[in-house]
Amino acid sequence: MGTFANFDRVLRPATHVIFIEGRGDFPQTAGALWPAFWNHFPAIGREAVTQTLGLSGMEPGKSGDEAKIYQAGVVLKSPMQLPPGFRERTIPEGQYASFLLRGTYAKIGTAFADAFQLLADRRVRLRPEFCIEHYLNSPAQVPEDKLLTEILLPIEMQ
């Protein structure tokens, strides 16, 4: 049995995200982007953040690591001027399969693979949007074994 036995269907509202982007192997790219993100983030301040999100997707027409896009970002309480190198976009409203991962971030790759497999086994159709890692807490707040990450895969409405 994989990481997850089941999932919840959730409707996420349109969400405005500021982020930095990298390309390549997801674990390596995410591992490099998050420290870079937080190093440039003091200009904004963590108190302005309502959600911390990792977004991953594939560029159509490309394959392999060059097609993999990772965006390390946050949702802010209110709009503000972006620091240099940051971008912004709105994730459209949509339905997602939601999975709760407990523990170390090192398990995120396996969690995504298991989540995709569970959806395939249940014949749930994906839709073309980025997947989301919604970090519900952080290593600054809790021990590693208490970390909570919501894994969200974009699915078609049922």
mmCIF file with all atom_site columns, C-alpha atoms in Angstrom:
data_model
loop_
_atom_site.group_PDB
_atom_site.id
_atom_site.type_symbol
_atom_site.label_atom_id
_atom_site.label_alt_id
_atom_site.label_comp_id
_atom_site.label_asym_id
_atom_site.label_entity_id
_atom_site.label_seq_id
_atom_site.pdbx_PDB_ins_code
_atom_site.Cartn_x
_atom_site.Cartn_y
_atom_site.Cartn_z
_atom_site.occupancy
_atom_site.B_iso_or_equiv
_atom_site.pdbx_formal_charge
_atom_site.auth_seq_id
_atom_site.auth_comp_id
_atom_site.auth_asym_id
_atom_site.auth_atom_id
_atom_site.pdbx_PDB_model_num
ATOM 1   C CA . MET A 1 1   ? 0.000   0.000  0.000   1.00 0.00 ? 1   MET A CA 1
ATOM 2   C CA . GLY A 1 2   ? 1.247   3.497  -0.837  1.00 0.00 ? 2   GLY A CA 1
ATOM 3   C CA . THR A 1 3   ? 1.417   6.629  1.245   1.00 0.00 ? 3   THR A CA 1
ATOM 4   C CA . PHE A 1 4   ? -2.325  7.290  0.930   1.00 0.00 ? 4   PHE A CA 1
ATOM 5   C CA . ALA A 1 5   ? -5.448  5.131  1.181   1.00 0.00 ? 5   ALA A CA 1
ATOM 6   C CA . ASN A 1 6   ? -7.863  7.842  0.057   1.00 0.00 ? 6   ASN A CA 1
ATOM 7   C CA . PHE A 1 7   ? -8.211  11.504 -0.879  1.00 0.00 ? 7   PHE A CA 1
ATOM 8   C CA . ASP A 1 8   ? -10.654 14.381 -0.534  1.00 0.00 ? 8   ASP A CA 1
ATOM 9   C CA . ARG A 1 9   ? -12.054 16.421 -3.405  1.00 0.00 ? 9   ARG A CA 1
ATOM 10  C CA . VAL A 1 10  ? -11.645 20.122 -2.686  1.00 0.00 ? 10  VAL A CA 1
ATOM 11  C CA . LEU A 1 11  ? -12.544 23.236 -4.647  1.00 0.00 ? 11  LEU A CA 1
ATOM 12  C CA . ARG A 1 12  ? -9.766  25.809 -4.347  1.00 0.00 ? 12  ARG A CA 1
ATOM 13  C CA . PRO A 1 13  ? -10.600 29.433 -5.084  1.00 0.00 ? 13  PRO A CA 1
ATOM 14  C CA . ALA A 1 14  ? -8.598  31.502 -7.550  1.00 0.00 ? 14  ALA A CA 1
ATOM 15  C CA . THR A 1 15  ? -5.326  32.229 -5.755  1.00 0.00 ? 15  THR A CA 1
ATOM 16  C CA . HIS A 1 16  ? -2.823  35.011 -6.474  1.00 0.00 ? 16  HIS A CA 1
ATOM 17  C CA . VAL A 1 17  ? 0.752   33.791 -5.907  1.00 0.00 ? 17  VAL A CA 1
ATOM 18  C CA . ILE A 1 18  ? 4.140   35.509 -5.942  1.00 0.00 ? 18  ILE A CA 1
ATOM 19  C CA . PHE A 1 19  ? 7.009   33.148 -6.727  1.00 0.00 ? 19  PHE A CA 1
ATOM 20  C CA . ILE A 1 20  ? 10.424  32.426 -8.139  1.00 0.00 ? 20  ILE A CA 1
ATOM 21  C CA . GLU A 1 21  ? 10.757  29.744 -10.799 1.00 0.00 ? 21  GLU A CA 1
ATOM 22  C CA . GLY A 1 22  ? 13.247  27.068 -11.710 1.00 0.00 ? 22  GLY A CA 1
ATOM 23  C CA . ARG A 1 23  ? 13.418  24.206 -14.178 1.00 0.00 ? 23  ARG A CA 1
ATOM 24  C CA . GLY A 1 24  ? 14.706  20.680 -13.909 1.00 0.00 ? 24  GLY A CA 1
ATOM 25  C CA . ASP A 1 25  ? 14.406  17.688 -11.606 1.00 0.00 ? 25  ASP A CA 1
ATOM 26  C CA . PHE A 1 26  ? 11.684  18.614 -9.095  1.00 0.00 ? 26  PHE A CA 1
ATOM 27  C CA . PRO A 1 27  ? 13.460  17.618 -5.829  1.00 0.00 ? 27  PRO A CA 1
ATOM 28  C CA . GLN A 1 28  ? 16.728  19.304 -6.844  1.00 0.00 ? 28  GLN A CA 1
ATOM 29  C CA . THR A 1 29  ? 15.018  22.416 -8.187  1.00 0.00 ? 29  THR A CA 1
ATOM 30  C CA . ALA A 1 30  ? 12.743  22.801 -5.160  1.00 0.00 ? 30  ALA A CA 1
ATOM 31  C CA . GLY A 1 31  ? 15.689  22.224 -2.831  1.00 0.00 ? 31  GLY A CA 1
ATOM 32  C CA . ALA A 1 32  ? 17.579  25.086 -4.472  1.00 0.00 ? 32  ALA A CA 1
ATOM 33  C CA . LEU A 1 33  ? 14.634  27.478 -4.913  1.00 0.00 ? 33  LEU A CA 1
ATOM 34  C CA . TRP A 1 34  ? 13.276  27.558 -1.366  1.00 0.00 ? 34  TRP A CA 1
ATOM 35  C CA . PRO A 1 35  ? 16.478  28.885 0.279   1.00 0.00 ? 35  PRO A CA 1
ATOM 36  C CA . ALA A 1 36  ? 16.788  31.454 -2.539  1.00 0.00 ? 36  ALA A CA 1
ATOM 37  C CA . PHE A 1 37  ? 13.140  32.438 -2.050  1.00 0.00 ? 37  PHE A CA 1
ATOM 38  C CA . TRP A 1 38  ? 13.461  32.964 1.714   1.00 0.00 ? 38  TRP A CA 1
ATOM 39  C CA . ASN A 1 39  ? 16.807  34.798 1.324   1.00 0.00 ? 39  ASN A CA 1
ATOM 40  C CA . HIS A 1 40  ? 15.089  37.421 -0.837  1.00 0.00 ? 40  HIS A CA 1
ATOM 41  C CA . PHE A 1 41  ? 11.873  37.414 1.133   1.00 0.00 ? 41  PHE A CA 1
ATOM 42  C CA . PRO A 1 42  ? 12.743  39.749 4.056   1.00 0.00 ? 42  PRO A CA 1
ATOM 43  C CA . ALA A 1 43  ? 11.817  42.647 1.786   1.00 0.00 ? 43  ALA A CA 1
ATOM 44  C CA . ILE A 1 44  ? 8.222   41.430 2.058   1.00 0.00 ? 44  ILE A CA 1
ATOM 45  C CA . GLY A 1 45  ? 8.084   39.884 5.541   1.00 0.00 ? 45  GLY A CA 1
ATOM 46  C CA . ARG A 1 46  ? 6.622   36.571 6.685   1.00 0.00 ? 46  ARG A CA 1
ATOM 47  C CA . GLU A 1 47  ? 3.788   38.280 8.564   1.00 0.00 ? 47  GLU A CA 1
ATOM 48  C CA . ALA A 1 48  ? 2.316   39.219 5.164   1.00 0.00 ? 48  ALA A CA 1
ATOM 49  C CA . VAL A 1 49  ? 2.006   35.526 4.120   1.00 0.00 ? 49  VAL A CA 1
ATOM 50  C CA . THR A 1 50  ? -1.268  33.583 4.268   1.00 0.00 ? 50  THR A CA 1
ATOM 51  C CA . GLN A 1 51  ? -0.113  30.421 2.422   1.00 0.00 ? 51  GLN A CA 1
ATOM 52  C CA . THR A 1 52  ? 3.207   28.899 1.376   1.00 0.00 ? 52  THR A CA 1
ATOM 53  C CA . LEU A 1 53  ? 2.929   26.939 -1.886  1.00 0.00 ? 53  LEU A CA 1
ATOM 54  C CA . GLY A 1 54  ? 5.194   24.878 -4.104  1.00 0.00 ? 54  GLY A CA 1
ATOM 55  C CA . LEU A 1 55  ? 3.806   24.569 -7.633  1.00 0.00 ? 55  LEU A CA 1
ATOM 56  C CA . SER A 1 56  ? 4.982   21.951 -10.113 1.00 0.00 ? 56  SER A CA 1
ATOM 57  C CA . GLY A 1 57  ? 4.024   21.402 -13.718 1.00 0.00 ? 57  GLY A CA 1
ATOM 58  C CA . MET A 1 58  ? 5.225   20.366 -17.149 1.00 0.00 ? 58  MET A CA 1
ATOM 59  C CA . GLU A 1 59  ? 5.718   22.630 -20.153 1.00 0.00 ? 59  GLU A CA 1
ATOM 60  C CA . PRO A 1 60  ? 3.686   21.283 -23.092 1.00 0.00 ? 60  PRO A CA 1
ATOM 61  C CA . GLY A 1 61  ? 5.745   20.177 -26.054 1.00 0.00 ? 61  GLY A CA 1
ATOM 62  C CA . LYS A 1 62  ? 8.866   19.440 -24.019 1.00 0.00 ? 62  LYS A CA 1
ATOM 63  C CA . SER A 1 63  ? 10.027  16.278 -22.280 1.00 0.00 ? 63  SER A CA 1
ATOM 64  C CA . GLY A 1 64  ? 12.443  15.235 -19.589 1.00 0.00 ? 64  GLY A CA 1
ATOM 65  C CA . ASP A 1 65  ? 13.844  17.556 -16.958 1.00 0.00 ? 65  ASP A CA 1
ATOM 66  C CA . GLU A 1 66  ? 13.779  20.570 -19.302 1.00 0.00 ? 66  GLU A CA 1
ATOM 67  C CA . ALA A 1 67  ? 9.957   20.377 -19.284 1.00 0.00 ? 67  ALA A CA 1
ATOM 68  C CA . LYS A 1 68  ? 9.692   20.382 -15.470 1.00 0.00 ? 68  LYS A CA 1
ATOM 69  C CA . ILE A 1 69  ? 8.742   23.740 -13.946 1.00 0.00 ? 69  ILE A CA 1
ATOM 70  C CA . TYR A 1 70  ? 8.825   24.399 -10.186 1.00 0.00 ? 70  TYR A CA 1
ATOM 71  C CA . GLN A 1 71  ? 7.594   27.598 -8.564  1.00 0.00 ? 71  GLN A CA 1
ATOM 72  C CA . ALA A 1 72  ? 8.343   28.372 -4.902  1.00 0.00 ? 72  ALA A CA 1
ATOM 73  C CA . GLY A 1 73  ? 5.844   30.940 -3.717  1.00 0.00 ? 73  GLY A CA 1
ATOM 74  C CA . VAL A 1 74  ? 3.454   32.472 -1.250  1.00 0.00 ? 74  VAL A CA 1
ATOM 75  C CA . VAL A 1 75  ? 0.013   34.016 -1.088  1.00 0.00 ? 75  VAL A CA 1
ATOM 76  C CA . LEU A 1 76  ? 0.031   37.464 0.518   1.00 0.00 ? 76  LEU A CA 1
ATOM 77  C CA . LYS A 1 77  ? -2.573  39.175 2.694   1.00 0.00 ? 77  LYS A CA 1
ATOM 78  C CA . SER A 1 78  ? -2.536  42.191 0.384   1.00 0.00 ? 78  SER A CA 1
ATOM 79  C CA . PRO A 1 79  ? -0.836  43.192 -2.884  1.00 0.00 ? 79  PRO A CA 1
ATOM 80  C CA . MET A 1 80  ? 2.588   44.790 -2.715  1.00 0.00 ? 80  MET A CA 1
ATOM 81  C CA . GLN A 1 81  ? 5.528   45.620 -4.934  1.00 0.00 ? 81  GLN A CA 1
ATOM 82  C CA . LEU A 1 82  ? 7.508   42.509 -5.795  1.00 0.00 ? 82  LEU A CA 1
ATOM 83  C CA . PRO A 1 83  ? 11.200  42.183 -4.989  1.00 0.00 ? 83  PRO A CA 1
ATOM 84  C CA . PRO A 1 84  ? 13.521  41.815 -8.011  1.00 0.00 ? 84  PRO A CA 1
ATOM 85  C CA . GLY A 1 85  ? 13.390  38.341 -9.549  1.00 0.00 ? 85  GLY A CA 1
ATOM 86  C CA . PHE A 1 86  ? 9.909   37.549 -8.224  1.00 0.00 ? 86  PHE A CA 1
ATOM 87  C CA . ARG A 1 87  ? 6.952   36.936 -10.530 1.00 0.00 ? 87  ARG A CA 1
ATOM 88  C CA . GLU A 1 88  ? 3.226   36.656 -9.937  1.00 0.00 ? 88  GLU A CA 1
ATOM 89  C CA . ARG A 1 89  ? 0.294   34.754 -11.354 1.00 0.00 ? 89  ARG A CA 1
ATOM 90  C CA . THR A 1 90  ? -3.216  33.675 -10.463 1.00 0.00 ? 90  THR A CA 1
ATOM 91  C CA . ILE A 1 91  ? -3.988  29.989 -10.121 1.00 0.00 ? 91  ILE A CA 1
ATOM 92  C CA . PRO A 1 92  ? -7.551  29.644 -11.451 1.00 0.00 ? 92  PRO A CA 1
ATOM 93  C CA . GLU A 1 93  ? -10.323 28.225 -9.294  1.00 0.00 ? 93  GLU A CA 1
ATOM 94  C CA . GLY A 1 94  ? -10.570 24.481 -9.675  1.00 0.00 ? 94  GLY A CA 1
ATOM 95  C CA . GLN A 1 95  ? -11.122 21.080 -8.142  1.00 0.00 ? 95  GLN A CA 1
ATOM 96  C CA . TYR A 1 96  ? -8.197  19.180 -6.636  1.00 0.00 ? 96  TYR A CA 1
ATOM 97  C CA . ALA A 1 97  ? -7.585  15.792 -5.107  1.00 0.00 ? 97  ALA A CA 1
ATOM 98  C CA . SER A 1 98  ? -6.221  16.579 -1.648  1.00 0.00 ? 98  SER A CA 1
ATOM 99  C CA . PHE A 1 99  ? -3.821  14.303 0.246   1.00 0.00 ? 99  PHE A CA 1
ATOM 100 C CA . LEU A 1 100 ? -2.276  15.034 3.663   1.00 0.00 ? 100 LEU A CA 1
ATOM 101 C CA . LEU A 1 101 ? 1.403   14.162 4.038   1.00 0.00 ? 101 LEU A CA 1
ATOM 102 C CA . ARG A 1 102 ? 2.736   13.952 7.587   1.00 0.00 ? 102 ARG A CA 1
ATOM 103 C CA . GLY A 1 103 ? 6.457   14.190 8.237   1.00 0.00 ? 103 GLY A CA 1
ATOM 104 C CA . THR A 1 104 ? 9.627   15.133 6.427   1.00 0.00 ? 104 THR A CA 1
ATOM 105 C CA . TYR A 1 105 ? 9.705   16.995 3.132   1.00 0.00 ? 105 TYR A CA 1
ATOM 106 C CA . ALA A 1 106 ? 11.996  14.211 1.867   1.00 0.00 ? 106 ALA A CA 1
ATOM 107 C CA . LYS A 1 107 ? 8.814   12.134 1.352   1.00 0.00 ? 107 LYS A CA 1
ATOM 108 C CA . ILE A 1 108 ? 7.143   14.636 -1.001  1.00 0.00 ? 108 ILE A CA 1
ATOM 109 C CA . GLY A 1 109 ? 8.380   12.950 -4.203  1.00 0.00 ? 109 GLY A CA 1
ATOM 110 C CA . THR A 1 110 ? 7.102   9.540  -3.099  1.00 0.00 ? 110 THR A CA 1
ATOM 111 C CA . ALA A 1 111 ? 3.850   11.126 -1.919  1.00 0.00 ? 111 ALA A CA 1
ATOM 112 C CA . PHE A 1 112 ? 3.229   12.646 -5.351  1.00 0.00 ? 112 PHE A CA 1
ATOM 113 C CA . ALA A 1 113 ? 3.966   9.324  -7.084  1.00 0.00 ? 113 ALA A CA 1
ATOM 114 C CA . ASP A 1 114 ? 1.584   7.497  -4.731  1.00 0.00 ? 114 ASP A CA 1
ATOM 115 C CA . ALA A 1 115 ? -1.120  10.157 -5.170  1.00 0.00 ? 115 ALA A CA 1
ATOM 116 C CA . PHE A 1 116 ? -0.889  9.971  -8.977  1.00 0.00 ? 116 PHE A CA 1
ATOM 117 C CA . GLN A 1 117 ? -1.084  6.163  -8.799  1.00 0.00 ? 117 GLN A CA 1
ATOM 118 C CA . LEU A 1 118 ? -4.150  6.228  -6.534  1.00 0.00 ? 118 LEU A CA 1
ATOM 119 C CA . LEU A 1 119 ? -5.933  8.585  -8.937  1.00 0.00 ? 119 LEU A CA 1
ATOM 120 C CA . ALA A 1 120 ? -4.983  6.403  -11.925 1.00 0.00 ? 120 ALA A CA 1
ATOM 121 C CA . ASP A 1 121 ? -6.248  3.290  -10.120 1.00 0.00 ? 121 ASP A CA 1
ATOM 122 C CA . ARG A 1 122 ? -9.574  5.033  -9.470  1.00 0.00 ? 122 ARG A CA 1
ATOM 123 C CA . ARG A 1 123 ? -9.746  6.446  -13.005 1.00 0.00 ? 123 ARG A CA 1
ATOM 124 C CA . VAL A 1 124 ? -9.844  10.044 -11.809 1.00 0.00 ? 124 VAL A CA 1
ATOM 125 C CA . ARG A 1 125 ? -8.995  12.361 -14.699 1.00 0.00 ? 125 ARG A CA 1
ATOM 126 C CA . LEU A 1 126 ? -6.399  15.070 -14.242 1.00 0.00 ? 126 LEU A CA 1
ATOM 127 C CA . ARG A 1 127 ? -6.789  18.540 -15.716 1.00 0.00 ? 127 ARG A CA 1
ATOM 128 C CA . PRO A 1 128 ? -4.007  20.753 -17.090 1.00 0.00 ? 128 PRO A CA 1
ATOM 129 C CA . GLU A 1 129 ? -2.894  22.885 -14.141 1.00 0.00 ? 129 GLU A CA 1
ATOM 130 C CA . PHE A 1 130 ? 0.091   22.857 -11.825 1.00 0.00 ? 130 PHE A CA 1
ATOM 131 C CA . CYS A 1 131 ? 0.143   20.525 -8.839  1.00 0.00 ? 131 CYS A CA 1
ATOM 132 C CA . ILE A 1 132 ? 0.398   22.207 -5.442  1.00 0.00 ? 132 ILE A CA 1
ATOM 133 C CA . GLU A 1 133 ? 2.318   21.535 -2.249  1.00 0.00 ? 133 GLU A CA 1
ATOM 134 C CA . HIS A 1 134 ? 0.532   23.565 0.444   1.00 0.00 ? 134 HIS A CA 1
ATOM 135 C CA . TYR A 1 135 ? 2.825   23.792 3.459   1.00 0.00 ? 135 TYR A CA 1
ATOM 136 C CA . LEU A 1 136 ? 0.530   23.902 6.500   1.00 0.00 ? 136 LEU A CA 1
ATOM 137 C CA . ASN A 1 137 ? 3.360   24.476 8.978   1.00 0.00 ? 137 ASN A CA 1
ATOM 138 C CA . SER A 1 138 ? 7.149   24.759 8.827   1.00 0.00 ? 138 SER A CA 1
ATOM 139 C CA . PRO A 1 139 ? 10.337  23.355 10.370  1.00 0.00 ? 139 PRO A CA 1
ATOM 140 C CA . ALA A 1 140 ? 10.611  26.654 12.265  1.00 0.00 ? 140 ALA A CA 1
ATOM 141 C CA . GLN A 1 141 ? 7.314   25.823 14.023  1.00 0.00 ? 141 GLN A CA 1
ATOM 142 C CA . VAL A 1 142 ? 7.347   22.054 14.592  1.00 0.00 ? 142 VAL A CA 1
ATOM 143 C CA . PRO A 1 143 ? 9.723   19.055 14.655  1.00 0.00 ? 143 PRO A CA 1
ATOM 144 C CA . GLU A 1 144 ? 10.274  17.355 11.283  1.00 0.00 ? 144 GLU A CA 1
ATOM 145 C CA . ASP A 1 145 ? 7.992   14.412 12.111  1.00 0.00 ? 145 ASP A CA 1
ATOM 146 C CA . LYS A 1 146 ? 5.113   16.859 12.774  1.00 0.00 ? 146 LYS A CA 1
ATOM 147 C CA . LEU A 1 147 ? 5.317   18.668 9.422   1.00 0.00 ? 147 LEU A CA 1
ATOM 148 C CA . LEU A 1 148 ? 2.032   18.767 7.482   1.00 0.00 ? 148 LEU A CA 1
ATOM 149 C CA . THR A 1 149 ? 1.931   19.232 3.713   1.00 0.00 ? 149 THR A CA 1
ATOM 150 C CA . GLU A 1 150 ? -1.263  19.153 1.678   1.00 0.00 ? 150 GLU A CA 1
ATOM 151 C CA . ILE A 1 151 ? -0.583  17.571 -1.719  1.00 0.00 ? 151 ILE A CA 1
ATOM 152 C CA . LEU A 1 152 ? -3.073  18.846 -4.317  1.00 0.00 ? 152 LEU A CA 1
ATOM 153 C CA . LEU A 1 153 ? -3.475  17.327 -7.788  1.00 0.00 ? 153 LEU A CA 1
ATOM 154 C CA . PRO A 1 154 ? -5.728  19.149 -10.289 1.00 0.00 ? 154 PRO A CA 1
ATOM 155 C CA . ILE A 1 155 ? -8.665  16.961 -11.276 1.00 0.00 ? 155 ILE A CA 1
ATOM 156 C CA . GLU A 1 156 ? -11.682 17.355 -13.518 1.00 0.00 ? 156 GLU A CA 1
ATOM 157 C CA . MET A 1 157 ? -14.947 18.346 -11.881 1.00 0.00 ? 157 MET A CA 1
ATOM 158 C CA . GLN A 1 158 ? -17.207 15.462 -11.073 1.00 0.00 ? 158 GLN A CA 1
#
